[in-house]
Short mmCIF file of C-alpha atoms in Angstrom, two decimals:
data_model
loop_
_atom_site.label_atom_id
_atom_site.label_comp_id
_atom_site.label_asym_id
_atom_site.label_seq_id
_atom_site.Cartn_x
_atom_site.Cartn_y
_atom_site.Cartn_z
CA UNK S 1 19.86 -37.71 -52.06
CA UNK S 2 16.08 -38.93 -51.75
CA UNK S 3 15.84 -40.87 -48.47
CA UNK S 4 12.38 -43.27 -49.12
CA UNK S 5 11.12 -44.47 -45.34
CA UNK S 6 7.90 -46.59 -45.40
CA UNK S 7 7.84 -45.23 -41.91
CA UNK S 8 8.44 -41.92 -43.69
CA UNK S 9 5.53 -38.78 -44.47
CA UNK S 10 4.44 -38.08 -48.24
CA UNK S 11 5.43 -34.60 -49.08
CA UNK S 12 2.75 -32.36 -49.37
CA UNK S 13 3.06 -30.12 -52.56
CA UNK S 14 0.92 -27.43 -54.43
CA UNK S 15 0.97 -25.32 -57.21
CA UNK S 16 -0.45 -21.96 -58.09
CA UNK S 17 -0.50 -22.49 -61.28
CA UNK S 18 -3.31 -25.35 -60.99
CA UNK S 19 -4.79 -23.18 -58.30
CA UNK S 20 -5.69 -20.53 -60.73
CA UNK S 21 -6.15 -22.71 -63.45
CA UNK S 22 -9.39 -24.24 -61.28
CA UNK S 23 -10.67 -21.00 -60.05
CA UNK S 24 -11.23 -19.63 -63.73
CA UNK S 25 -12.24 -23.09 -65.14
CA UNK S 26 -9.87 -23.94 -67.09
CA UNK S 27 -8.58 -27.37 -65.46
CA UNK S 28 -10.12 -29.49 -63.17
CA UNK S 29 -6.59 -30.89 -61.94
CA UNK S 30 -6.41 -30.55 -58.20
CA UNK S 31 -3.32 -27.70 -56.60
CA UNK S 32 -2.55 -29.91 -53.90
CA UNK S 33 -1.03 -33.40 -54.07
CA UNK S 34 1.12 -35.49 -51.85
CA UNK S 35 4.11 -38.01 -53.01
CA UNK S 36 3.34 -41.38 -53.87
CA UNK S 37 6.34 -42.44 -51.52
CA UNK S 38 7.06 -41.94 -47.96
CA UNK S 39 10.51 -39.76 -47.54
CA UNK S 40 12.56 -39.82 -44.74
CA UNK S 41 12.71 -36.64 -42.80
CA UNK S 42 16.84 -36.42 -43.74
CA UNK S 43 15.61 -35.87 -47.35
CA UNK S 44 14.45 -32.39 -46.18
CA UNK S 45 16.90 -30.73 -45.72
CA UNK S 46 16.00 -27.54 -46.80
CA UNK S 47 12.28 -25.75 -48.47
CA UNK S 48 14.55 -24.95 -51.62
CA UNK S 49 15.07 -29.18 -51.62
CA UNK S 50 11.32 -30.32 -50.64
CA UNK S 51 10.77 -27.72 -53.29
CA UNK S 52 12.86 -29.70 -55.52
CA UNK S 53 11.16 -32.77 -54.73
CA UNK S 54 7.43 -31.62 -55.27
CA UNK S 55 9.23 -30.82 -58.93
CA UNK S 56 10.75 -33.94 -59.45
CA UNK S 57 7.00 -35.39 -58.77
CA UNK S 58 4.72 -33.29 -60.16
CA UNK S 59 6.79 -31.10 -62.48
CA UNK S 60 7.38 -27.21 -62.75
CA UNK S 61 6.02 -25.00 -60.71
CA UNK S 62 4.90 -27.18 -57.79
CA UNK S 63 6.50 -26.57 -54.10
CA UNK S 64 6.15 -27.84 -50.92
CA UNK S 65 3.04 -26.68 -48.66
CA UNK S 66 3.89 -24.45 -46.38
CA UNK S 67 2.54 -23.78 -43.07
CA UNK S 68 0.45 -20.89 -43.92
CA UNK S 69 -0.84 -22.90 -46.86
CA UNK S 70 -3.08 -25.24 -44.89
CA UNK S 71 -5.36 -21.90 -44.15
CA UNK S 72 -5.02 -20.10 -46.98
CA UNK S 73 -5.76 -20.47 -50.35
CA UNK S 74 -5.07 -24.16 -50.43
CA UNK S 75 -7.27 -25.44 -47.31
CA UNK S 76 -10.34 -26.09 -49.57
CA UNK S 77 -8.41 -28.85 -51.70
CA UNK S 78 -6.26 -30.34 -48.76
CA UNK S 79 -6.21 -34.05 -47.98
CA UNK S 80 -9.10 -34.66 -45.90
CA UNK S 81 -6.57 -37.97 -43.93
CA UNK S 82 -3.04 -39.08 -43.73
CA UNK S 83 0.43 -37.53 -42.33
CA UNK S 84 2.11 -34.81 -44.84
CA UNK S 85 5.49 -33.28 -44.15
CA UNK S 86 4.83 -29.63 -45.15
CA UNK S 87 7.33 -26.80 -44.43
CA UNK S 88 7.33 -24.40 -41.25
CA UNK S 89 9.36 -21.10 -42.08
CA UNK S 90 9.33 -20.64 -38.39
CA UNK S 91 11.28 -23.36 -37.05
CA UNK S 92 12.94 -23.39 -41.12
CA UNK S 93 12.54 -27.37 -40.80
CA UNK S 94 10.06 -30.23 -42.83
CA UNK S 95 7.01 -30.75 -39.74
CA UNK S 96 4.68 -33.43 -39.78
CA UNK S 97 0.99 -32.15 -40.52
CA UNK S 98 -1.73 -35.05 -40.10
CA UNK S 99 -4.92 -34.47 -42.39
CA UNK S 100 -7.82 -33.14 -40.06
CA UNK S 101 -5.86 -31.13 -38.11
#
């Protein structure tokens, strides 16, 4: 169940599919996009449901940013402000990432 918090984070999703899809030219759609809501942190509960979230959003193929995205091959098209929840496979738990960072 979707928990929306105005207190809440947006989500912070991306896709590989638009990733490529830029780098050869093809689209000029942005990989990286946040929700237009807030969610509550009880919402994520799991990657496999912020995954299913950044779907429900933005369609196939998009999944919540990970930790290791923000350095990778997404950095260049990250939000430059706000407060994202993105995933951290580490502590296997939704963290709060703030634009700038």
């Amino acid at each position: 169940m979707l928990s929306f918090d105005a207190a809440g984070n947006a989500l912070l999703c991306v896709s590989e599919h638009a990733l490529v899809e830029l780098a050869a030219g093809a689209s000029d759609a942005a990989p990286v996009a946040g929700t237009a809501l807030p969610l509550g942190a009880v919402s994520l509960v799991s990657e496999a449901a912020a995954d299913e979230i950044c779907g429900m959003f933005f369609g196939d193929g998009w999944r919540v940013a990970t930790v290791d995205d923000l350095t990778m091959s997404y950095a260049a098209y990250l939000p430059r402000e706000g407060v994202f929840w993105v995933w951290d496979a580490t502590a296997d738990a939704a963290v709060a990432w703030e634009a700038g960072q």
